[in-house]
mmCIF file with all atom_site columns, C-alpha atoms and ligand atoms in Angstrom:
data_model
loop_
_atom_site.group_PDB
_atom_site.id
_atom_site.type_symbol
_atom_site.label_atom_id
_atom_site.label_alt_id
_atom_site.label_comp_id
_atom_site.label_asym_id
_atom_site.label_entity_id
_atom_site.label_seq_id
_atom_site.pdbx_PDB_ins_code
_atom_site.Cartn_x
_atom_site.Cartn_y
_atom_site.Cartn_z
_atom_site.occupancy
_atom_site.B_iso_or_equiv
_atom_site.pdbx_formal_charge
_atom_site.auth_seq_id
_atom_site.auth_comp_id
_atom_site.auth_asym_id
_atom_site.auth_atom_id
_atom_site.pdbx_PDB_model_num
ATOM   1   C CA  . MET A 1 1   ? -16.310 40.397 -2.704  1.00 97.00 ? 1   MET A CA  1
ATOM   2   C CA  . LYS A 1 2   ? -13.217 39.163 -0.936  1.00 98.00 ? 2   LYS A CA  1
ATOM   3   C CA  . LEU A 1 3   ? -12.403 35.620 0.215   1.00 98.00 ? 3   LEU A CA  1
ATOM   4   C CA  . ILE A 1 4   ? -9.922  35.579 3.083   1.00 98.00 ? 4   ILE A CA  1
ATOM   5   C CA  . GLY A 1 5   ? -7.769  32.448 3.380   1.00 98.00 ? 5   GLY A CA  1
ATOM   6   C CA  . GLY A 1 6   ? -5.388  30.305 1.370   1.00 97.00 ? 6   GLY A CA  1
ATOM   7   C CA  . PHE A 1 7   ? -6.354  27.358 -0.805  1.00 98.00 ? 7   PHE A CA  1
ATOM   8   C CA  . GLY A 1 8   ? -4.319  25.059 1.455   1.00 97.00 ? 8   GLY A CA  1
ATOM   9   C CA  . SER A 1 9   ? -7.422  25.098 3.672   1.00 97.00 ? 9   SER A CA  1
ATOM   10  C CA  . PRO A 1 10  ? -10.064 22.721 2.275   1.00 98.00 ? 10  PRO A CA  1
ATOM   11  C CA  . PHE A 1 11  ? -12.804 24.921 3.740   1.00 98.00 ? 11  PHE A CA  1
ATOM   12  C CA  . VAL A 1 12  ? -11.466 27.986 1.949   1.00 98.00 ? 12  VAL A CA  1
ATOM   13  C CA  . ARG A 1 13  ? -11.008 25.962 -1.211  1.00 98.00 ? 13  ARG A CA  1
ATOM   14  C CA  . ARG A 1 14  ? -14.567 24.641 -1.325  1.00 98.00 ? 14  ARG A CA  1
ATOM   15  C CA  . VAL A 1 15  ? -15.810 28.225 -1.037  1.00 98.00 ? 15  VAL A CA  1
ATOM   16  C CA  . ALA A 1 16  ? -13.393 29.391 -3.763  1.00 98.00 ? 16  ALA A CA  1
ATOM   17  C CA  . VAL A 1 17  ? -14.440 26.647 -6.195  1.00 98.00 ? 17  VAL A CA  1
ATOM   18  C CA  . SER A 1 18  ? -18.097 27.368 -5.420  1.00 98.00 ? 18  SER A CA  1
ATOM   19  C CA  . LEU A 1 19  ? -17.592 31.090 -6.077  1.00 98.00 ? 19  LEU A CA  1
ATOM   20  C CA  . ASN A 1 20  ? -16.180 30.132 -9.480  1.00 98.00 ? 20  ASN A CA  1
ATOM   21  C CA  . PHE A 1 21  ? -19.118 27.892 -10.361 1.00 98.00 ? 21  PHE A CA  1
ATOM   22  C CA  . LEU A 1 22  ? -21.604 30.473 -9.113  1.00 98.00 ? 22  LEU A CA  1
ATOM   23  C CA  . GLY A 1 23  ? -19.988 33.085 -11.365 1.00 97.00 ? 23  GLY A CA  1
ATOM   24  C CA  . PHE A 1 24  ? -19.108 35.670 -8.729  1.00 97.00 ? 24  PHE A CA  1
ATOM   25  C CA  . ASP A 1 25  ? -16.531 38.363 -9.265  1.00 97.00 ? 25  ASP A CA  1
ATOM   26  C CA  . TRP A 1 26  ? -14.207 37.864 -6.279  1.00 98.00 ? 26  TRP A CA  1
ATOM   27  C CA  . GLU A 1 27  ? -10.688 38.363 -5.077  1.00 98.00 ? 27  GLU A CA  1
ATOM   28  C CA  . GLN A 1 28  ? -8.600  36.408 -2.606  1.00 98.00 ? 28  GLN A CA  1
ATOM   29  C CA  . GLU A 1 29  ? -6.646  37.633 0.418   1.00 97.00 ? 29  GLU A CA  1
ATOM   30  C CA  . ALA A 1 30  ? -4.461  34.561 0.882   1.00 97.00 ? 30  ALA A CA  1
ATOM   31  C CA  . ILE A 1 31  ? -3.537  34.912 4.513   1.00 94.00 ? 31  ILE A CA  1
ATOM   32  C CA  . SER A 1 32  ? -3.186  32.352 7.279   1.00 93.00 ? 32  SER A CA  1
ATOM   33  C CA  . ALA A 1 33  ? -5.291  32.770 10.414  1.00 94.00 ? 33  ALA A CA  1
ATOM   34  C CA  . PHE A 1 34  ? -2.359  31.398 12.404  1.00 92.00 ? 34  PHE A CA  1
ATOM   35  C CA  . ASP A 1 35  ? 0.473   33.465 10.952  1.00 93.00 ? 35  ASP A CA  1
ATOM   36  C CA  . ASN A 1 36  ? -1.443  36.686 10.328  1.00 94.00 ? 36  ASN A CA  1
ATOM   37  C CA  . PRO A 1 37  ? -4.559  36.728 12.551  1.00 96.00 ? 37  PRO A CA  1
ATOM   38  C CA  . GLU A 1 38  ? -5.238  40.493 12.706  1.00 96.00 ? 38  GLU A CA  1
ATOM   39  C CA  . PRO A 1 39  ? -6.824  40.970 9.254   1.00 95.00 ? 39  PRO A CA  1
ATOM   40  C CA  . VAL A 1 40  ? -9.061  37.963 9.937   1.00 97.00 ? 40  VAL A CA  1
ATOM   41  C CA  . LYS A 1 41  ? -9.968  39.093 13.450  1.00 97.00 ? 41  LYS A CA  1
ATOM   42  C CA  . LYS A 1 42  ? -11.328 42.361 12.027  1.00 96.00 ? 42  LYS A CA  1
ATOM   43  C CA  . HIS A 1 43  ? -14.084 40.403 10.278  1.00 97.00 ? 43  HIS A CA  1
ATOM   44  C CA  . ASN A 1 44  ? -14.427 37.102 12.138  1.00 97.00 ? 44  ASN A CA  1
ATOM   45  C CA  . PRO A 1 45  ? -14.674 36.743 15.940  1.00 96.00 ? 45  PRO A CA  1
ATOM   46  C CA  . LEU A 1 46  ? -13.459 33.143 15.633  1.00 97.00 ? 46  LEU A CA  1
ATOM   47  C CA  . VAL A 1 47  ? -10.340 34.269 13.712  1.00 97.00 ? 47  VAL A CA  1
ATOM   48  C CA  . ARG A 1 48  ? -10.762 31.463 11.200  1.00 97.00 ? 48  ARG A CA  1
ATOM   49  C CA  . VAL A 1 49  ? -10.777 31.129 7.461   1.00 98.00 ? 49  VAL A CA  1
ATOM   50  C CA  . PRO A 1 50  ? -12.708 31.074 5.204   1.00 98.00 ? 50  PRO A CA  1
ATOM   51  C CA  . THR A 1 51  ? -14.125 34.511 5.893   1.00 98.00 ? 51  THR A CA  1
ATOM   52  C CA  . VAL A 1 52  ? -15.935 36.307 3.097   1.00 98.00 ? 52  VAL A CA  1
ATOM   53  C CA  . VAL A 1 53  ? -16.266 40.094 3.064   1.00 98.00 ? 53  VAL A CA  1
ATOM   54  C CA  . LEU A 1 54  ? -19.049 41.375 0.822   1.00 98.00 ? 54  LEU A CA  1
ATOM   55  C CA  . ASP A 1 55  ? -18.666 44.614 -1.141  1.00 96.00 ? 55  ASP A CA  1
ATOM   56  C CA  . ASP A 1 56  ? -20.649 46.565 1.487   1.00 97.00 ? 56  ASP A CA  1
ATOM   57  C CA  . GLY A 1 57  ? -18.323 45.292 4.252   1.00 97.00 ? 57  GLY A CA  1
ATOM   58  C CA  . GLU A 1 58  ? -20.632 42.626 5.678   1.00 98.00 ? 58  GLU A CA  1
ATOM   59  C CA  . ALA A 1 59  ? -18.637 39.589 6.756   1.00 98.00 ? 59  ALA A CA  1
ATOM   60  C CA  . LEU A 1 60  ? -19.697 35.944 6.392   1.00 98.00 ? 60  LEU A CA  1
ATOM   61  C CA  . VAL A 1 61  ? -18.101 33.149 8.448   1.00 98.00 ? 61  VAL A CA  1
ATOM   62  C CA  . GLU A 1 62  ? -18.124 29.293 8.460   1.00 98.00 ? 62  GLU A CA  1
ATOM   63  C CA  . SER A 1 63  ? -18.001 27.622 5.089   1.00 98.00 ? 63  SER A CA  1
ATOM   64  C CA  . TYR A 1 64  ? -21.455 26.007 5.291   1.00 98.00 ? 64  TYR A CA  1
ATOM   65  C CA  . ALA A 1 65  ? -23.085 29.324 6.222   1.00 98.00 ? 65  ALA A CA  1
ATOM   66  C CA  . ILE A 1 66  ? -21.071 31.182 3.572   1.00 98.00 ? 66  ILE A CA  1
ATOM   67  C CA  . LEU A 1 67  ? -22.128 28.685 0.892   1.00 98.00 ? 67  LEU A CA  1
ATOM   68  C CA  . ASP A 1 68  ? -25.753 28.890 1.987   1.00 97.00 ? 68  ASP A CA  1
ATOM   69  C CA  . ALA A 1 69  ? -25.633 32.700 1.704   1.00 98.00 ? 69  ALA A CA  1
ATOM   70  C CA  . LEU A 1 70  ? -23.912 32.613 -1.703  1.00 98.00 ? 70  LEU A CA  1
ATOM   71  C CA  . ASP A 1 71  ? -26.496 30.173 -3.098  1.00 97.00 ? 71  ASP A CA  1
ATOM   72  C CA  . ASP A 1 72  ? -29.188 32.528 -1.877  1.00 96.00 ? 72  ASP A CA  1
ATOM   73  C CA  . MET A 1 73  ? -27.666 35.359 -3.970  1.00 97.00 ? 73  MET A CA  1
ATOM   74  C CA  . VAL A 1 74  ? -27.951 33.602 -7.349  1.00 97.00 ? 74  VAL A CA  1
ATOM   75  C CA  . ASP A 1 75  ? -30.747 32.301 -9.596  1.00 94.00 ? 75  ASP A CA  1
ATOM   76  C CA  . ASP A 1 76  ? -32.149 28.857 -8.751  1.00 91.00 ? 76  ASP A CA  1
ATOM   77  C CA  . ALA A 1 77  ? -30.642 27.502 -11.974 1.00 92.00 ? 77  ALA A CA  1
ATOM   78  C CA  . LYS A 1 78  ? -27.129 28.213 -10.701 1.00 95.00 ? 78  LYS A CA  1
ATOM   79  C CA  . GLN A 1 79  ? -27.481 27.057 -7.093  1.00 97.00 ? 79  GLN A CA  1
ATOM   80  C CA  . LEU A 1 80  ? -25.114 24.353 -5.880  1.00 98.00 ? 80  LEU A CA  1
ATOM   81  C CA  . ILE A 1 81  ? -27.477 23.074 -3.158  1.00 97.00 ? 81  ILE A CA  1
ATOM   82  C CA  . PRO A 1 82  ? -30.974 22.065 -4.354  1.00 96.00 ? 82  PRO A CA  1
ATOM   83  C CA  . ALA A 1 83  ? -33.822 23.982 -2.725  1.00 94.00 ? 83  ALA A CA  1
ATOM   84  C CA  . GLY A 1 84  ? -35.568 21.033 -1.073  1.00 95.00 ? 84  GLY A CA  1
ATOM   85  C CA  . GLY A 1 85  ? -36.655 17.411 -0.908  1.00 97.00 ? 85  GLY A CA  1
ATOM   86  C CA  . VAL A 1 86  ? -34.520 14.340 -1.587  1.00 97.00 ? 86  VAL A CA  1
ATOM   87  C CA  . PRO A 1 87  ? -32.018 16.150 -3.862  1.00 97.00 ? 87  PRO A CA  1
ATOM   88  C CA  . ARG A 1 88  ? -31.249 18.671 -1.108  1.00 97.00 ? 88  ARG A CA  1
ATOM   89  C CA  . ARG A 1 89  ? -30.963 15.917 1.502   1.00 98.00 ? 89  ARG A CA  1
ATOM   90  C CA  . ARG A 1 90  ? -28.564 13.911 -0.675  1.00 98.00 ? 90  ARG A CA  1
ATOM   91  C CA  . VAL A 1 91  ? -26.362 16.912 -1.426  1.00 98.00 ? 91  VAL A CA  1
ATOM   92  C CA  . MET A 1 92  ? -26.297 17.968 2.245   1.00 98.00 ? 92  MET A CA  1
ATOM   93  C CA  . GLN A 1 93  ? -25.474 14.413 3.383   1.00 98.00 ? 93  GLN A CA  1
ATOM   94  C CA  . LEU A 1 94  ? -22.548 14.028 0.980   1.00 98.00 ? 94  LEU A CA  1
ATOM   95  C CA  . SER A 1 95  ? -21.313 17.538 1.774   1.00 98.00 ? 95  SER A CA  1
ATOM   96  C CA  . ALA A 1 96  ? -21.508 16.771 5.509   1.00 98.00 ? 96  ALA A CA  1
ATOM   97  C CA  . VAL A 1 97  ? -19.477 13.577 5.111   1.00 98.00 ? 97  VAL A CA  1
ATOM   98  C CA  . SER A 1 98  ? -16.968 15.515 3.000   1.00 98.00 ? 98  SER A CA  1
ATOM   99  C CA  . THR A 1 99  ? -16.542 18.351 5.508   1.00 98.00 ? 99  THR A CA  1
ATOM   100 C CA  . GLY A 1 100 ? -16.337 15.827 8.359   1.00 98.00 ? 100 GLY A CA  1
ATOM   101 C CA  . THR A 1 101 ? -13.539 14.119 6.440   1.00 98.00 ? 101 THR A CA  1
ATOM   102 C CA  . MET A 1 102 ? -11.797 17.491 6.035   1.00 98.00 ? 102 MET A CA  1
ATOM   103 C CA  . ASP A 1 103 ? -12.151 18.148 9.782   1.00 98.00 ? 103 ASP A CA  1
ATOM   104 C CA  . LYS A 1 104 ? -10.627 14.811 10.670  1.00 98.00 ? 104 LYS A CA  1
ATOM   105 C CA  . ALA A 1 105 ? -7.739  15.163 8.216   1.00 98.00 ? 105 ALA A CA  1
ATOM   106 C CA  . VAL A 1 106 ? -7.055  18.639 9.664   1.00 97.00 ? 106 VAL A CA  1
ATOM   107 C CA  . TRP A 1 107 ? -7.088  17.274 13.237  1.00 97.00 ? 107 TRP A CA  1
ATOM   108 C CA  . ALA A 1 108 ? -4.704  14.433 12.395  1.00 96.00 ? 108 ALA A CA  1
ATOM   109 C CA  . TYR A 1 109 ? -2.409  16.858 10.584  1.00 96.00 ? 109 TYR A CA  1
ATOM   110 C CA  . TYR A 1 110 ? -2.539  19.544 13.318  1.00 94.00 ? 110 TYR A CA  1
ATOM   111 C CA  . GLU A 1 111 ? -1.489  17.016 15.973  1.00 91.00 ? 111 GLU A CA  1
ATOM   112 C CA  . GLY A 1 112 ? 1.934   16.839 14.337  1.00 88.00 ? 112 GLY A CA  1
ATOM   113 C CA  . ARG A 1 113 ? 2.033   20.459 13.196  1.00 87.00 ? 113 ARG A CA  1
ATOM   114 C CA  . PHE A 1 114 ? 1.266   22.110 16.543  1.00 88.00 ? 114 PHE A CA  1
ATOM   115 C CA  . HIS A 1 115 ? 2.744   19.708 19.092  1.00 91.00 ? 115 HIS A CA  1
ATOM   116 C CA  . PRO A 1 116 ? 6.395   18.986 19.757  1.00 92.00 ? 116 PRO A CA  1
ATOM   117 C CA  . ALA A 1 117 ? 7.213   15.409 18.688  1.00 91.00 ? 117 ALA A CA  1
ATOM   118 C CA  . GLU A 1 118 ? 7.177   14.070 22.268  1.00 92.00 ? 118 GLU A CA  1
ATOM   119 C CA  . LYS A 1 119 ? 3.642   15.403 22.789  1.00 91.00 ? 119 LYS A CA  1
ATOM   120 C CA  . VAL A 1 120 ? 2.055   13.914 19.675  1.00 90.00 ? 120 VAL A CA  1
ATOM   121 C CA  . HIS A 1 121 ? -0.489  11.342 20.831  1.00 94.00 ? 121 HIS A CA  1
ATOM   122 C CA  . GLU A 1 122 ? -0.371  8.640  18.177  1.00 94.00 ? 122 GLU A CA  1
ATOM   123 C CA  . PRO A 1 123 ? -3.651  6.894  19.171  1.00 95.00 ? 123 PRO A CA  1
ATOM   124 C CA  . TRP A 1 124 ? -5.471  10.217 18.632  1.00 96.00 ? 124 TRP A CA  1
ATOM   125 C CA  . VAL A 1 125 ? -3.855  10.617 15.205  1.00 96.00 ? 125 VAL A CA  1
ATOM   126 C CA  . GLU A 1 126 ? -4.911  7.072  14.317  1.00 97.00 ? 126 GLU A CA  1
ATOM   127 C CA  . HIS A 1 127 ? -8.448  7.730  15.569  1.00 98.00 ? 127 HIS A CA  1
ATOM   128 C CA  . ASN A 1 128 ? -8.778  10.740 13.255  1.00 98.00 ? 128 ASN A CA  1
ATOM   129 C CA  . ASP A 1 129 ? -7.118  8.970  10.339  1.00 98.00 ? 129 ASP A CA  1
ATOM   130 C CA  . GLY A 1 130 ? -9.634  6.130  10.800  1.00 98.00 ? 130 GLY A CA  1
ATOM   131 C CA  . GLN A 1 131 ? -12.487 8.619  10.451  1.00 98.00 ? 131 GLN A CA  1
ATOM   132 C CA  . VAL A 1 132 ? -10.865 10.097 7.321   1.00 98.00 ? 132 VAL A CA  1
ATOM   133 C CA  . MET A 1 133 ? -10.828 6.596  5.857   1.00 98.00 ? 133 MET A CA  1
ATOM   134 C CA  . GLY A 1 134 ? -14.454 6.065  6.895   1.00 98.00 ? 134 GLY A CA  1
ATOM   135 C CA  . GLY A 1 135 ? -15.592 9.283  5.215   1.00 98.00 ? 135 GLY A CA  1
ATOM   136 C CA  . LEU A 1 136 ? -13.654 8.650  2.031   1.00 98.00 ? 136 LEU A CA  1
ATOM   137 C CA  . GLY A 1 137 ? -14.844 5.028  1.927   1.00 98.00 ? 137 GLY A CA  1
ATOM   138 C CA  . TYR A 1 138 ? -18.442 6.247  2.010   1.00 98.00 ? 138 TYR A CA  1
ATOM   139 C CA  . LEU A 1 139 ? -17.783 8.801  -0.743  1.00 98.00 ? 139 LEU A CA  1
ATOM   140 C CA  . ASP A 1 140 ? -15.926 6.189  -2.796  1.00 98.00 ? 140 ASP A CA  1
ATOM   141 C CA  . ALA A 1 141 ? -18.987 3.904  -2.693  1.00 98.00 ? 141 ALA A CA  1
ATOM   142 C CA  . CYS A 1 142 ? -21.128 6.865  -3.836  1.00 98.00 ? 142 CYS A CA  1
ATOM   143 C CA  . ALA A 1 143 ? -18.694 7.570  -6.686  1.00 98.00 ? 143 ALA A CA  1
ATOM   144 C CA  . LYS A 1 144 ? -18.805 3.901  -7.737  1.00 98.00 ? 144 LYS A CA  1
ATOM   145 C CA  . LYS A 1 145 ? -22.614 3.958  -7.761  1.00 98.00 ? 145 LYS A CA  1
ATOM   146 C CA  . ALA A 1 146 ? -22.702 7.294  -9.619  1.00 98.00 ? 146 ALA A CA  1
ATOM   147 C CA  . GLY A 1 147 ? -20.530 6.043  -12.497 1.00 96.00 ? 147 GLY A CA  1
ATOM   148 C CA  . ASP A 1 148 ? -20.266 8.910  -14.987 1.00 96.00 ? 148 ASP A CA  1
ATOM   149 C CA  . ASN A 1 149 ? -22.931 10.955 -13.172 1.00 97.00 ? 149 ASN A CA  1
ATOM   150 C CA  . TRP A 1 150 ? -22.673 13.542 -10.391 1.00 98.00 ? 150 TRP A CA  1
ATOM   151 C CA  . LEU A 1 151 ? -22.325 12.079 -6.918  1.00 98.00 ? 151 LEU A CA  1
ATOM   152 C CA  . ALA A 1 152 ? -25.707 13.079 -5.510  1.00 98.00 ? 152 ALA A CA  1
ATOM   153 C CA  . GLY A 1 153 ? -27.590 12.236 -8.716  1.00 97.00 ? 153 GLY A CA  1
ATOM   154 C CA  . THR A 1 154 ? -28.130 15.891 -9.672  1.00 97.00 ? 154 THR A CA  1
ATOM   155 C CA  . ASP A 1 155 ? -28.247 16.872 -13.340 1.00 96.00 ? 155 ASP A CA  1
ATOM   156 C CA  . ARG A 1 156 ? -25.346 19.337 -12.899 1.00 97.00 ? 156 ARG A CA  1
ATOM   157 C CA  . ILE A 1 157 ? -22.502 19.812 -10.463 1.00 98.00 ? 157 ILE A CA  1
ATOM   158 C CA  . SER A 1 158 ? -23.544 20.327 -6.841  1.00 98.00 ? 158 SER A CA  1
ATOM   159 C CA  . GLN A 1 159 ? -21.881 21.165 -3.547  1.00 98.00 ? 159 GLN A CA  1
ATOM   160 C CA  . ALA A 1 160 ? -21.560 17.400 -2.948  1.00 98.00 ? 160 ALA A CA  1
ATOM   161 C CA  . ASP A 1 161 ? -19.210 17.060 -5.931  1.00 98.00 ? 161 ASP A CA  1
ATOM   162 C CA  . ILE A 1 162 ? -17.153 20.115 -4.994  1.00 98.00 ? 162 ILE A CA  1
ATOM   163 C CA  . SER A 1 163 ? -16.728 19.166 -1.350  1.00 98.00 ? 163 SER A CA  1
ATOM   164 C CA  . ALA A 1 164 ? -15.999 15.478 -2.004  1.00 98.00 ? 164 ALA A CA  1
ATOM   165 C CA  . THR A 1 165 ? -13.317 16.402 -4.534  1.00 98.00 ? 165 THR A CA  1
ATOM   166 C CA  . VAL A 1 166 ? -11.741 18.974 -2.229  1.00 98.00 ? 166 VAL A CA  1
ATOM   167 C CA  . ALA A 1 167 ? -11.835 16.431 0.630   1.00 98.00 ? 167 ALA A CA  1
ATOM   168 C CA  . ILE A 1 168 ? -9.897  13.679 -1.140  1.00 98.00 ? 168 ILE A CA  1
ATOM   169 C CA  . THR A 1 169 ? -7.408  16.108 -2.696  1.00 98.00 ? 169 THR A CA  1
ATOM   170 C CA  . PHE A 1 170 ? -6.746  17.589 0.755   1.00 98.00 ? 170 PHE A CA  1
ATOM   171 C CA  . ALA A 1 171 ? -6.480  14.220 2.524   1.00 98.00 ? 171 ALA A CA  1
ATOM   172 C CA  . ASN A 1 172 ? -4.039  13.036 -0.125  1.00 98.00 ? 172 ASN A CA  1
ATOM   173 C CA  . ARG A 1 173 ? -1.883  16.105 0.446   1.00 98.00 ? 173 ARG A CA  1
ATOM   174 C CA  . VAL A 1 174 ? -1.782  16.205 4.259   1.00 97.00 ? 174 VAL A CA  1
ATOM   175 C CA  . ARG A 1 175 ? -2.096  12.474 5.063   1.00 97.00 ? 175 ARG A CA  1
ATOM   176 C CA  . PRO A 1 176 ? 0.021   10.908 2.281   1.00 97.00 ? 176 PRO A CA  1
ATOM   177 C CA  . LYS A 1 177 ? 0.677   7.771  4.293   1.00 97.00 ? 177 LYS A CA  1
ATOM   178 C CA  . LEU A 1 178 ? -3.029  6.894  4.066   1.00 98.00 ? 178 LEU A CA  1
ATOM   179 C CA  . GLU A 1 179 ? -2.632  6.397  0.271   1.00 98.00 ? 179 GLU A CA  1
ATOM   180 C CA  . VAL A 1 180 ? -6.197  7.538  -0.290  1.00 98.00 ? 180 VAL A CA  1
ATOM   181 C CA  . MET A 1 181 ? -5.970  7.772  -4.087  1.00 98.00 ? 181 MET A CA  1
ATOM   182 C CA  . GLU A 1 182 ? -5.010  4.099  -4.312  1.00 98.00 ? 182 GLU A CA  1
ATOM   183 C CA  . LYS A 1 183 ? -7.514  2.935  -1.700  1.00 98.00 ? 183 LYS A CA  1
ATOM   184 C CA  . PHE A 1 184 ? -10.490 4.879  -3.057  1.00 98.00 ? 184 PHE A CA  1
ATOM   185 C CA  . PRO A 1 185 ? -10.115 4.573  -6.844  1.00 98.00 ? 185 PRO A CA  1
ATOM   186 C CA  . HIS A 1 186 ? -13.682 5.529  -7.767  1.00 98.00 ? 186 HIS A CA  1
ATOM   187 C CA  . LEU A 1 187 ? -13.567 8.753  -5.800  1.00 98.00 ? 187 LEU A CA  1
ATOM   188 C CA  . ALA A 1 188 ? -10.001 9.411  -7.009  1.00 98.00 ? 188 ALA A CA  1
ATOM   189 C CA  . ALA A 1 189 ? -11.111 9.086  -10.652 1.00 98.00 ? 189 ALA A CA  1
ATOM   190 C CA  . PHE A 1 190 ? -14.123 11.301 -10.038 1.00 98.00 ? 190 PHE A CA  1
ATOM   191 C CA  . ALA A 1 191 ? -11.944 13.927 -8.315  1.00 98.00 ? 191 ALA A CA  1
ATOM   192 C CA  . ALA A 1 192 ? -9.407  13.822 -11.161 1.00 98.00 ? 192 ALA A CA  1
ATOM   193 C CA  . ARG A 1 193 ? -12.199 14.718 -13.614 1.00 98.00 ? 193 ARG A CA  1
ATOM   194 C CA  . CYS A 1 194 ? -13.339 17.589 -11.389 1.00 98.00 ? 194 CYS A CA  1
ATOM   195 C CA  . GLU A 1 195 ? -9.820  18.870 -10.679 1.00 98.00 ? 195 GLU A CA  1
ATOM   196 C CA  . ALA A 1 196 ? -9.287  19.209 -14.459 1.00 98.00 ? 196 ALA A CA  1
ATOM   197 C CA  . MET A 1 197 ? -12.083 21.789 -14.639 1.00 98.00 ? 197 MET A CA  1
ATOM   198 C CA  . ASP A 1 198 ? -11.040 25.489 -14.631 1.00 98.00 ? 198 ASP A CA  1
ATOM   199 C CA  . GLU A 1 199 ? -13.216 26.229 -11.605 1.00 98.00 ? 199 GLU A CA  1
ATOM   200 C CA  . PHE A 1 200 ? -11.069 23.835 -9.548  1.00 98.00 ? 200 PHE A CA  1
ATOM   201 C CA  . SER A 1 201 ? -7.662  24.292 -11.154 1.00 98.00 ? 201 SER A CA  1
ATOM   202 C CA  . SER A 1 202 ? -7.788  28.077 -10.760 1.00 98.00 ? 202 SER A CA  1
ATOM   203 C CA  . ALA A 1 203 ? -8.097  27.494 -6.994  1.00 98.00 ? 203 ALA A CA  1
ATOM   204 C CA  . ALA A 1 204 ? -5.402  24.832 -6.705  1.00 97.00 ? 204 ALA A CA  1
ATOM   205 C CA  . PRO A 1 205 ? -4.045  24.142 -3.199  1.00 94.00 ? 205 PRO A CA  1
HETATM 206 N N1  . GSH B 2 .   ? -15.923 24.648 10.269  1.00 61.92 ? 1   GSH B N1  1
HETATM 207 C C1  . GSH B 2 .   ? -15.083 25.694 9.724   1.00 61.92 ? 1   GSH B C1  1
HETATM 208 C C2  . GSH B 2 .   ? -13.634 25.211 9.713   1.00 61.92 ? 1   GSH B C2  1
HETATM 209 C C3  . GSH B 2 .   ? -12.669 26.319 9.344   1.00 61.92 ? 1   GSH B C3  1
HETATM 210 C C4  . GSH B 2 .   ? -11.254 25.989 9.769   1.00 61.92 ? 1   GSH B C4  1
HETATM 211 O O1  . GSH B 2 .   ? -10.981 25.015 10.471  1.00 61.92 ? 1   GSH B O1  1
HETATM 212 N N2  . GSH B 2 .   ? -10.330 26.831 9.318   1.00 61.92 ? 1   GSH B N2  1
HETATM 213 C C5  . GSH B 2 .   ? -8.945  26.679 9.711   1.00 61.92 ? 1   GSH B C5  1
HETATM 214 C C6  . GSH B 2 .   ? -8.040  26.598 8.496   1.00 61.92 ? 1   GSH B C6  1
HETATM 215 S S1  . GSH B 2 .   ? -8.265  25.031 7.700   1.00 61.92 ? 1   GSH B S1  1
HETATM 216 C C7  . GSH B 2 .   ? -8.561  27.888 10.534  1.00 61.92 ? 1   GSH B C7  1
HETATM 217 O O2  . GSH B 2 .   ? -8.884  29.008 10.211  1.00 61.92 ? 1   GSH B O2  1
HETATM 218 N N3  . GSH B 2 .   ? -7.875  27.639 11.646  1.00 61.92 ? 1   GSH B N3  1
HETATM 219 C C8  . GSH B 2 .   ? -7.401  28.677 12.518  1.00 61.92 ? 1   GSH B C8  1
HETATM 220 C C9  . GSH B 2 .   ? -7.756  28.377 13.935  1.00 61.92 ? 1   GSH B C9  1
HETATM 221 O O3  . GSH B 2 .   ? -8.696  27.575 14.161  1.00 61.92 ? 1   GSH B O3  1
HETATM 222 O O4  . GSH B 2 .   ? -7.136  28.941 14.808  1.00 61.92 ? 1   GSH B O4  1
HETATM 223 C C10 . GSH B 2 .   ? -15.568 26.033 8.305   1.00 61.92 ? 1   GSH B C10 1
HETATM 224 O O5  . GSH B 2 .   ? -16.181 25.163 7.671   1.00 61.92 ? 1   GSH B O5  1
HETATM 225 O O6  . GSH B 2 .   ? -15.371 27.166 7.848   1.00 61.92 ? 1   GSH B O6  1
#
């Protein structure tokens, strides 16, 4: 299968890392939906990445839907999102906070990237940055509580761990002035352990 999008996108990256943990044979087409929209448009009406194209040509869009479909293609023992009950709820909650944090970091970053300087609305940037800090603060408290364990209390890595790690790494890269690694030391230490794993480092931003 093919993953369209570059690892600079946290949404693409969480799919890439998940593909690695799930053991899929996959290749990347590292294109930007902004700079090179046509190849994305062929498969995704929203012209966004990540977009996954399966070997038979079927296209999957939206990272949460892609990850749900990928989990459905592997044995239960490999799945990154537990099938039900409290474990599933915990993993979904932490993944939702992580993707919300990614969204907000993207919005704060895009304000400067896509507007001329005189049109950047600083209160809007601060609003989004505040939500990034809120999301990471929540995840940091979870990391503190988890200690040496996985964030959602699972007995192996889950989507919560992947998405939380990708979220803080991304926020650190695009919002350096927020100093997230210093302010959220428990999550930073957890993410450093995850980023050292091959499944993450082979999909480095
Ligand atoms: N909710 C989407 C977010 C995807 C997203 O925002 N992708 C960005 C790159 S980080 C993109 O393709 N932007 C192009 C555009 O929106 O025009 C997901 O989880 O897949």
